[in-house]
Amino acid sequence: MPVIEVVVGDITRERTEAIVTAANESLMGGGGVDGAIHRAAGPRLAEAGAAIGPCDPGDAMVTPGFDLDPPVRHVIHTVGPVWEGGGHGEAEVLASCYRRCLEVADELGVRSIAFPAIATGVYGFPAEEAARIAITTITSAATGLQHVRLIAFDETTGDLLATELARRSASS
Ligand code: APR
């Protein structure tokens, strides 16, 4: 199992081999963390995204990191579920986002990856349940990754992720 860390910060400052963006299906950029990553990576990221998209919710696709500084080899684009109350398979789609990103990272042979709190912003997924899904999916995945960093943009999200990680570590 990889070393898993929870960090409060800006994912565009990460030094991992891959970073994940919470995209929309076009992969051509948007707001939130996707907007921040596209601004930092430059216009080629949207061009590359347009060339490989659209991406289905729950799936993940990869492009280079282009102008990200610190340099990041890969941006893995995943599309989270829009929260519609919880009865439309949102939890499974979110779990699939984490699973598919890990699979893509393993296919690329990367050893370190950074995730944002997928779907908990514009898409409205409740942060506590999203943290539980993220930690459960990552800790139960058979992955070759050595280092997984969960980047929270605010203390509340960071606390939720850290609590879930501690709970999971205590029970394993
Ligand atoms: N670094 C890390 N996390 C960030 C950053 C950043 N620079 N900026 C925002 N976040 C956090 C948000 O605070 C939230 O916790 O990323 C999490 C995901 O929020 P969103 O970016 O809104 O993503 P999501 O909820 O999945 O909605 C995706 O929003 O921006 C559009 O194009 C995107 O349509 C897509 C939708």
PDB file of C-alpha atoms and ligand atoms in Angstrom:
ATOM      1  CA  MET A   1       0.000   0.000   0.000  1.00  0.00           C
ATOM      2  CA  PRO A   2       1.341   3.472  -0.831  1.00  0.00           C
ATOM      3  CA  VAL A   3       2.253   6.097   1.752  1.00  0.00           C
ATOM      4  CA  ILE A   4      -0.828   8.336   1.909  1.00  0.00           C
ATOM      5  CA  GLU A   5      -0.566  11.944   3.069  1.00  0.00           C
ATOM      6  CA  VAL A   6      -3.196  14.645   3.563  1.00  0.00           C
ATOM      7  CA  VAL A   7      -1.961  18.153   2.836  1.00  0.00           C
ATOM      8  CA  VAL A   8      -3.742  21.535   2.862  1.00  0.00           C
ATOM      9  CA  GLY A   9      -2.492  23.510  -0.116  1.00  0.00           C
ATOM     10  CA  ASP A  10      -2.592  24.312  -3.805  1.00  0.00           C
ATOM     11  CA  ILE A  11      -2.264  21.259  -6.062  1.00  0.00           C
ATOM     12  CA  THR A  12      -0.521  23.360  -8.758  1.00  0.00           C
ATOM     13  CA  ARG A  13       2.476  23.569  -6.417  1.00  0.00           C
ATOM     14  CA  GLU A  14       2.833  19.798  -6.099  1.00  0.00           C
ATOM     15  CA  ARG A  15       6.031  17.974  -7.134  1.00  0.00           C
ATOM     16  CA  THR A  16       4.494  14.543  -7.706  1.00  0.00           C
ATOM     17  CA  GLU A  17       4.939  12.774 -11.063  1.00  0.00           C
ATOM     18  CA  ALA A  18       1.232  13.120 -11.749  1.00  0.00           C
ATOM     19  CA  ILE A  19      -1.517  15.411 -10.516  1.00  0.00           C
ATOM     20  CA  VAL A  20      -5.243  14.790 -10.923  1.00  0.00           C
ATOM     21  CA  THR A  21      -7.656  17.473 -12.049  1.00  0.00           C
ATOM     22  CA  ALA A  22     -11.397  17.460 -11.350  1.00  0.00           C
ATOM     23  CA  ALA A  23     -12.472  18.175 -14.912  1.00  0.00           C
ATOM     24  CA  ASN A  24     -15.681  18.412 -16.862  1.00  0.00           C
ATOM     25  CA  GLU A  25     -16.410  16.005 -19.694  1.00  0.00           C
ATOM     26  CA  SER A  26     -14.918  18.264 -22.394  1.00  0.00           C
ATOM     27  CA  LEU A  27     -11.461  18.217 -20.702  1.00  0.00           C
ATOM     28  CA  MET A  28     -11.040  21.765 -22.006  1.00  0.00           C
ATOM     29  CA  GLY A  29     -10.825  23.432 -18.596  1.00  0.00           C
ATOM     30  CA  GLY A  30     -13.263  25.131 -16.276  1.00  0.00           C
ATOM     31  CA  GLY A  31     -13.243  26.712 -12.847  1.00  0.00           C
ATOM     32  CA  GLY A  32     -12.104  25.487  -9.444  1.00  0.00           C
ATOM     33  CA  VAL A  33      -9.097  23.207  -9.323  1.00  0.00           C
ATOM     34  CA  ASP A  34      -9.443  22.519 -13.067  1.00  0.00           C
ATOM     35  CA  GLY A  35      -9.158  26.232 -13.772  1.00  0.00           C
ATOM     36  CA  ALA A  36      -6.120  26.559 -11.534  1.00  0.00           C
ATOM     37  CA  ILE A  37      -4.342  23.643 -13.206  1.00  0.00           C
ATOM     38  CA  HIS A  38      -5.176  24.870 -16.719  1.00  0.00           C
ATOM     39  CA  ARG A  39      -3.922  28.361 -15.861  1.00  0.00           C
ATOM     40  CA  ALA A  40      -0.685  26.934 -14.493  1.00  0.00           C
ATOM     41  CA  ALA A  41      -0.141  24.391 -17.297  1.00  0.00           C
ATOM     42  CA  GLY A  42      -0.908  26.833 -20.099  1.00  0.00           C
ATOM     43  CA  PRO A  43      -3.126  26.650 -23.188  1.00  0.00           C
ATOM     44  CA  ARG A  44      -1.645  23.411 -24.484  1.00  0.00           C
ATOM     45  CA  LEU A  45      -3.443  21.555 -21.677  1.00  0.00           C
ATOM     46  CA  ALA A  46      -6.863  22.492 -23.069  1.00  0.00           C
ATOM     47  CA  GLU A  47      -5.711  21.638 -26.610  1.00  0.00           C
ATOM     48  CA  ALA A  48      -4.491  18.220 -25.443  1.00  0.00           C
ATOM     49  CA  GLY A  49      -7.694  17.687 -23.454  1.00  0.00           C
ATOM     50  CA  ALA A  50      -9.853  18.554 -26.458  1.00  0.00           C
ATOM     51  CA  ALA A  51      -7.878  16.072 -28.560  1.00  0.00           C
ATOM     52  CA  ILE A  52      -8.586  13.113 -26.237  1.00  0.00           C
ATOM     53  CA  GLY A  53     -11.973  14.083 -24.726  1.00  0.00           C
ATOM     54  CA  PRO A  54     -14.801  13.798 -23.975  1.00  0.00           C
ATOM     55  CA  CYS A  55     -14.276  11.861 -20.745  1.00  0.00           C
ATOM     56  CA  ASP A  56     -17.187  10.018 -19.121  1.00  0.00           C
ATOM     57  CA  PRO A  57     -17.957  10.643 -15.447  1.00  0.00           C
ATOM     58  CA  GLY A  58     -15.958   8.113 -13.412  1.00  0.00           C
ATOM     59  CA  ASP A  59     -13.319   7.667 -16.086  1.00  0.00           C
ATOM     60  CA  ALA A  60      -9.794   9.150 -16.265  1.00  0.00           C
ATOM     61  CA  MET A  61      -7.590  10.267 -19.161  1.00  0.00           C
ATOM     62  CA  VAL A  62      -4.007  11.545 -19.239  1.00  0.00           C
ATOM     63  CA  THR A  63      -2.156  14.419 -20.887  1.00  0.00           C
ATOM     64  CA  PRO A  64       1.294  15.903 -20.307  1.00  0.00           C
ATOM     65  CA  GLY A  65       1.723  18.550 -17.632  1.00  0.00           C
ATOM     66  CA  PHE A  66       3.080  21.136 -20.101  1.00  0.00           C
ATOM     67  CA  ASP A  67       4.034  24.394 -18.329  1.00  0.00           C
ATOM     68  CA  LEU A  68       3.271  23.336 -14.746  1.00  0.00           C
ATOM     69  CA  ASP A  69       6.033  24.587 -12.469  1.00  0.00           C
ATOM     70  CA  PRO A  70       7.246  22.660 -10.523  1.00  0.00           C
ATOM     71  CA  PRO A  71       7.302  20.377 -13.592  1.00  0.00           C
ATOM     72  CA  VAL A  72       4.715  17.561 -13.490  1.00  0.00           C
ATOM     73  CA  ARG A  73       4.940  14.823 -16.098  1.00  0.00           C
ATOM     74  CA  HIS A  74       1.270  13.935 -16.258  1.00  0.00           C
ATOM     75  CA  VAL A  75      -2.096  15.534 -15.616  1.00  0.00           C
ATOM     76  CA  ILE A  76      -4.742  12.867 -15.108  1.00  0.00           C
ATOM     77  CA  HIS A  77      -8.179  14.298 -15.900  1.00  0.00           C
ATOM     78  CA  THR A  78     -11.134  12.714 -14.164  1.00  0.00           C
ATOM     79  CA  VAL A  79     -14.790  13.722 -14.191  1.00  0.00           C
ATOM     80  CA  GLY A  80     -16.625  13.430 -10.908  1.00  0.00           C
ATOM     81  CA  PRO A  81     -20.365  12.939 -10.400  1.00  0.00           C
ATOM     82  CA  VAL A  82     -22.661  15.908 -10.051  1.00  0.00           C
ATOM     83  CA  TRP A  83     -24.345  15.440  -6.637  1.00  0.00           C
ATOM     84  CA  GLU A  84     -28.082  14.877  -7.107  1.00  0.00           C
ATOM     85  CA  GLY A  85     -28.971  13.777  -3.593  1.00  0.00           C
ATOM     86  CA  GLY A  86     -27.115  10.478  -3.480  1.00  0.00           C
ATOM     87  CA  GLY A  87     -29.621   8.219  -5.148  1.00  0.00           C
ATOM     88  CA  HIS A  88     -28.174   8.294  -8.649  1.00  0.00           C
ATOM     89  CA  GLY A  89     -25.014   6.225  -8.205  1.00  0.00           C
ATOM     90  CA  GLU A  90     -22.898   9.244  -7.313  1.00  0.00           C
ATOM     91  CA  ALA A  91     -20.852   7.311  -4.725  1.00  0.00           C
ATOM     92  CA  GLU A  92     -19.908   4.610  -7.236  1.00  0.00           C
ATOM     93  CA  VAL A  93     -18.940   7.182  -9.873  1.00  0.00           C
ATOM     94  CA  LEU A  94     -16.695   8.984  -7.373  1.00  0.00           C
ATOM     95  CA  ALA A  95     -15.061   5.719  -6.301  1.00  0.00           C
ATOM     96  CA  SER A  96     -14.519   4.971  -9.983  1.00  0.00           C
ATOM     97  CA  CYS A  97     -12.746   8.323 -10.418  1.00  0.00           C
ATOM     98  CA  TYR A  98     -10.167   7.379  -7.782  1.00  0.00           C
ATOM     99  CA  ARG A  99      -9.856   3.796  -9.062  1.00  0.00           C
ATOM    100  CA  ARG A 100      -9.406   4.832 -12.700  1.00  0.00           C
ATOM    101  CA  CYS A 101      -6.843   7.517 -11.804  1.00  0.00           C
ATOM    102  CA  LEU A 102      -4.797   4.891  -9.933  1.00  0.00           C
ATOM    103  CA  GLU A 103      -5.097   2.491 -12.883  1.00  0.00           C
ATOM    104  CA  VAL A 104      -3.928   5.176 -15.326  1.00  0.00           C
ATOM    105  CA  ALA A 105      -1.062   6.095 -12.987  1.00  0.00           C
ATOM    106  CA  ASP A 106      -0.021   2.427 -12.816  1.00  0.00           C
ATOM    107  CA  GLU A 107      -0.199   2.131 -16.625  1.00  0.00           C
ATOM    108  CA  LEU A 108       2.161   5.136 -16.803  1.00  0.00           C
ATOM    109  CA  GLY A 109       4.450   3.625 -14.190  1.00  0.00           C
ATOM    110  CA  VAL A 110       4.431   6.749 -12.016  1.00  0.00           C
ATOM    111  CA  ARG A 111       5.345   6.404  -8.362  1.00  0.00           C
ATOM    112  CA  SER A 112       3.668   9.487  -6.914  1.00  0.00           C
ATOM    113  CA  ILE A 113       0.332  11.223  -7.470  1.00  0.00           C
ATOM    114  CA  ALA A 114      -1.621  14.132  -5.974  1.00  0.00           C
ATOM    115  CA  PHE A 115      -5.435  14.233  -5.851  1.00  0.00           C
ATOM    116  CA  PRO A 116      -7.775  17.158  -5.194  1.00  0.00           C
ATOM    117  CA  ALA A 117     -11.047  16.524  -3.358  1.00  0.00           C
ATOM    118  CA  ILE A 118     -12.852  15.472  -6.532  1.00  0.00           C
ATOM    119  CA  ALA A 119     -16.511  16.548  -6.945  1.00  0.00           C
ATOM    120  CA  THR A 120     -16.740  18.376  -3.584  1.00  0.00           C
ATOM    121  CA  GLY A 121     -16.793  21.871  -5.102  1.00  0.00           C
ATOM    122  CA  VAL A 122     -18.990  22.899  -8.003  1.00  0.00           C
ATOM    123  CA  TYR A 123     -20.366  19.350  -8.264  1.00  0.00           C
ATOM    124  CA  GLY A 124     -21.611  19.558  -4.676  1.00  0.00           C
ATOM    125  CA  PHE A 125     -20.638  16.122  -3.369  1.00  0.00           C
ATOM    126  CA  PRO A 126     -20.774  16.155   0.458  1.00  0.00           C
ATOM    127  CA  ALA A 127     -17.169  16.459   1.636  1.00  0.00           C
ATOM    128  CA  GLU A 128     -17.386  13.930   4.497  1.00  0.00           C
ATOM    129  CA  GLU A 129     -18.775  11.117   2.321  1.00  0.00           C
ATOM    130  CA  ALA A 130     -16.334  12.062  -0.453  1.00  0.00           C
ATOM    131  CA  ALA A 131     -13.420  11.789   1.995  1.00  0.00           C
ATOM    132  CA  ARG A 132     -14.616   8.346   3.091  1.00  0.00           C
ATOM    133  CA  ILE A 133     -14.866   7.208  -0.552  1.00  0.00           C
ATOM    134  CA  ALA A 134     -11.428   8.602  -1.414  1.00  0.00           C
ATOM    135  CA  ILE A 135      -9.663   6.933   1.517  1.00  0.00           C
ATOM    136  CA  THR A 136     -11.532   3.627   1.184  1.00  0.00           C
ATOM    137  CA  THR A 137     -10.863   3.392  -2.559  1.00  0.00           C
ATOM    138  CA  ILE A 138      -7.194   4.348  -2.356  1.00  0.00           C
ATOM    139  CA  THR A 139      -6.378   2.113   0.622  1.00  0.00           C
ATOM    140  CA  SER A 140      -8.105  -0.917  -0.919  1.00  0.00           C
ATOM    141  CA  ALA A 141      -6.582  -0.526  -4.386  1.00  0.00           C
ATOM    142  CA  ALA A 142      -3.872  -2.878  -5.639  1.00  0.00           C
ATOM    143  CA  THR A 143      -1.531  -0.195  -6.965  1.00  0.00           C
ATOM    144  CA  GLY A 144       2.188   0.127  -7.595  1.00  0.00           C
ATOM    145  CA  LEU A 145       2.157   3.752  -6.450  1.00  0.00           C
ATOM    146  CA  GLN A 146       4.512   4.550  -3.603  1.00  0.00           C
ATOM    147  CA  HIS A 147       3.155   7.968  -2.624  1.00  0.00           C
ATOM    148  CA  VAL A 148      -0.380   9.361  -2.731  1.00  0.00           C
ATOM    149  CA  ARG A 149      -0.965  12.971  -1.610  1.00  0.00           C
ATOM    150  CA  LEU A 150      -4.511  14.188  -0.967  1.00  0.00           C
ATOM    151  CA  ILE A 151      -4.495  17.960  -1.413  1.00  0.00           C
ATOM    152  CA  ALA A 152      -7.241  19.793   0.458  1.00  0.00           C
ATOM    153  CA  PHE A 153      -7.810  23.435  -0.439  1.00  0.00           C
ATOM    154  CA  ASP A 154      -9.253  24.244   2.976  1.00  0.00           C
ATOM    155  CA  GLU A 155      -8.745  23.105   6.574  1.00  0.00           C
ATOM    156  CA  THR A 156     -12.222  21.562   6.872  1.00  0.00           C
ATOM    157  CA  THR A 157     -11.634  19.250   3.923  1.00  0.00           C
ATOM    158  CA  GLY A 158      -8.145  18.504   5.247  1.00  0.00           C
ATOM    159  CA  ASP A 159      -9.532  17.534   8.649  1.00  0.00           C
ATOM    160  CA  LEU A 160     -12.162  15.266   7.086  1.00  0.00           C
ATOM    161  CA  LEU A 161      -9.559  13.470   4.976  1.00  0.00           C
ATOM    162  CA  ALA A 162      -7.097  13.161   7.881  1.00  0.00           C
ATOM    163  CA  THR A 163      -9.822  11.783  10.154  1.00  0.00           C
ATOM    164  CA  GLU A 164     -10.867   9.216   7.548  1.00  0.00           C
ATOM    165  CA  LEU A 165      -7.250   8.195   6.959  1.00  0.00           C
ATOM    166  CA  ALA A 166      -6.609   7.769  10.699  1.00  0.00           C
ATOM    167  CA  ARG A 167      -9.825   5.751  11.075  1.00  0.00           C
ATOM    168  CA  ARG A 168      -8.885   3.513   8.165  1.00  0.00           C
ATOM    169  CA  SER A 169      -5.316   3.025   9.419  1.00  0.00           C
ATOM    170  CA  ALA A 170      -6.589   2.141  12.919  1.00  0.00           C
ATOM    171  CA  SER A 171      -8.947  -0.490  11.552  1.00  0.00           C
ATOM    172  CA  SER A 172      -6.455  -2.138   9.186  1.00  0.00           C
TER     173      SER A 172
HETATM  174  N1  APR B   1      -5.681  23.069  -5.322  1.00  0.00           N
HETATM  175  C1  APR B   1      -6.320  22.053  -4.674  1.00  0.00           C
HETATM  176  N2  APR B   1      -7.659  21.979  -4.561  1.00  0.00           N
HETATM  177  C2  APR B   1      -8.391  22.977  -5.114  1.00  0.00           C
HETATM  178  C3  APR B   1      -7.798  24.064  -5.801  1.00  0.00           C
HETATM  179  C4  APR B   1      -6.385  24.087  -5.895  1.00  0.00           C
HETATM  180  N3  APR B   1      -5.731  25.063  -6.529  1.00  0.00           N
HETATM  181  N4  APR B   1      -8.811  24.893  -6.236  1.00  0.00           N
HETATM  182  C5  APR B   1      -9.967  24.347  -5.820  1.00  0.00           C
HETATM  183  N5  APR B   1      -9.728  23.196  -5.136  1.00  0.00           N
HETATM  184  C6  APR B   1     -10.671  22.291  -4.490  1.00  0.00           C
HETATM  185  C7  APR B   1     -12.030  22.830  -4.139  1.00  0.00           C
HETATM  186  O1  APR B   1     -11.982  23.622  -2.966  1.00  0.00           O
HETATM  187  C8  APR B   1     -12.774  21.524  -3.929  1.00  0.00           C
HETATM  188  O2  APR B   1     -12.537  21.034  -2.612  1.00  0.00           O
HETATM  189  O3  APR B   1     -10.947  21.234  -5.389  1.00  0.00           O
HETATM  190  C9  APR B   1     -12.121  20.566  -4.935  1.00  0.00           C
HETATM  191  C10 APR B   1     -12.984  20.222  -6.143  1.00  0.00           C
HETATM  192  O4  APR B   1     -13.773  21.367  -6.478  1.00  0.00           O
HETATM  193  P1  APR B   1     -13.986  21.814  -8.008  1.00  0.00           P
HETATM  194  O5  APR B   1     -12.727  22.309  -8.556  1.00  0.00           O
HETATM  195  O6  APR B   1     -15.178  22.715  -8.035  1.00  0.00           O
HETATM  196  O7  APR B   1     -14.328  20.444  -8.776  1.00  0.00           O
HETATM  197  P2  APR B   1     -15.680  19.605  -8.844  1.00  0.00           P
HETATM  198  O8  APR B   1     -16.530  19.806  -7.641  1.00  0.00           O
HETATM  199  O9  APR B   1     -15.257  18.223  -9.210  1.00  0.00           O
HETATM  200  O10 APR B   1     -16.454  20.269 -10.077  1.00  0.00           O
HETATM  201  C11 APR B   1     -15.922  20.090 -11.363  1.00  0.00           C
HETATM  202  O11 APR B   1     -16.096  22.394 -11.873  1.00  0.00           O
HETATM  203  O12 APR B   1     -14.373  23.739 -12.463  1.00  0.00           O
HETATM  204  C12 APR B   1     -15.394  22.993 -12.957  1.00  0.00           C
HETATM  205  O13 APR B   1     -14.563  22.265 -15.088  1.00  0.00           O
HETATM  206  C13 APR B   1     -14.889  21.846 -13.778  1.00  0.00           C
HETATM  207  O14 APR B   1     -17.076  21.385 -14.574  1.00  0.00           O
HETATM  208  C14 APR B   1     -16.067  20.941 -13.706  1.00  0.00           C
HETATM  209  C15 APR B   1     -16.536  21.113 -12.266  1.00  0.00           C
END
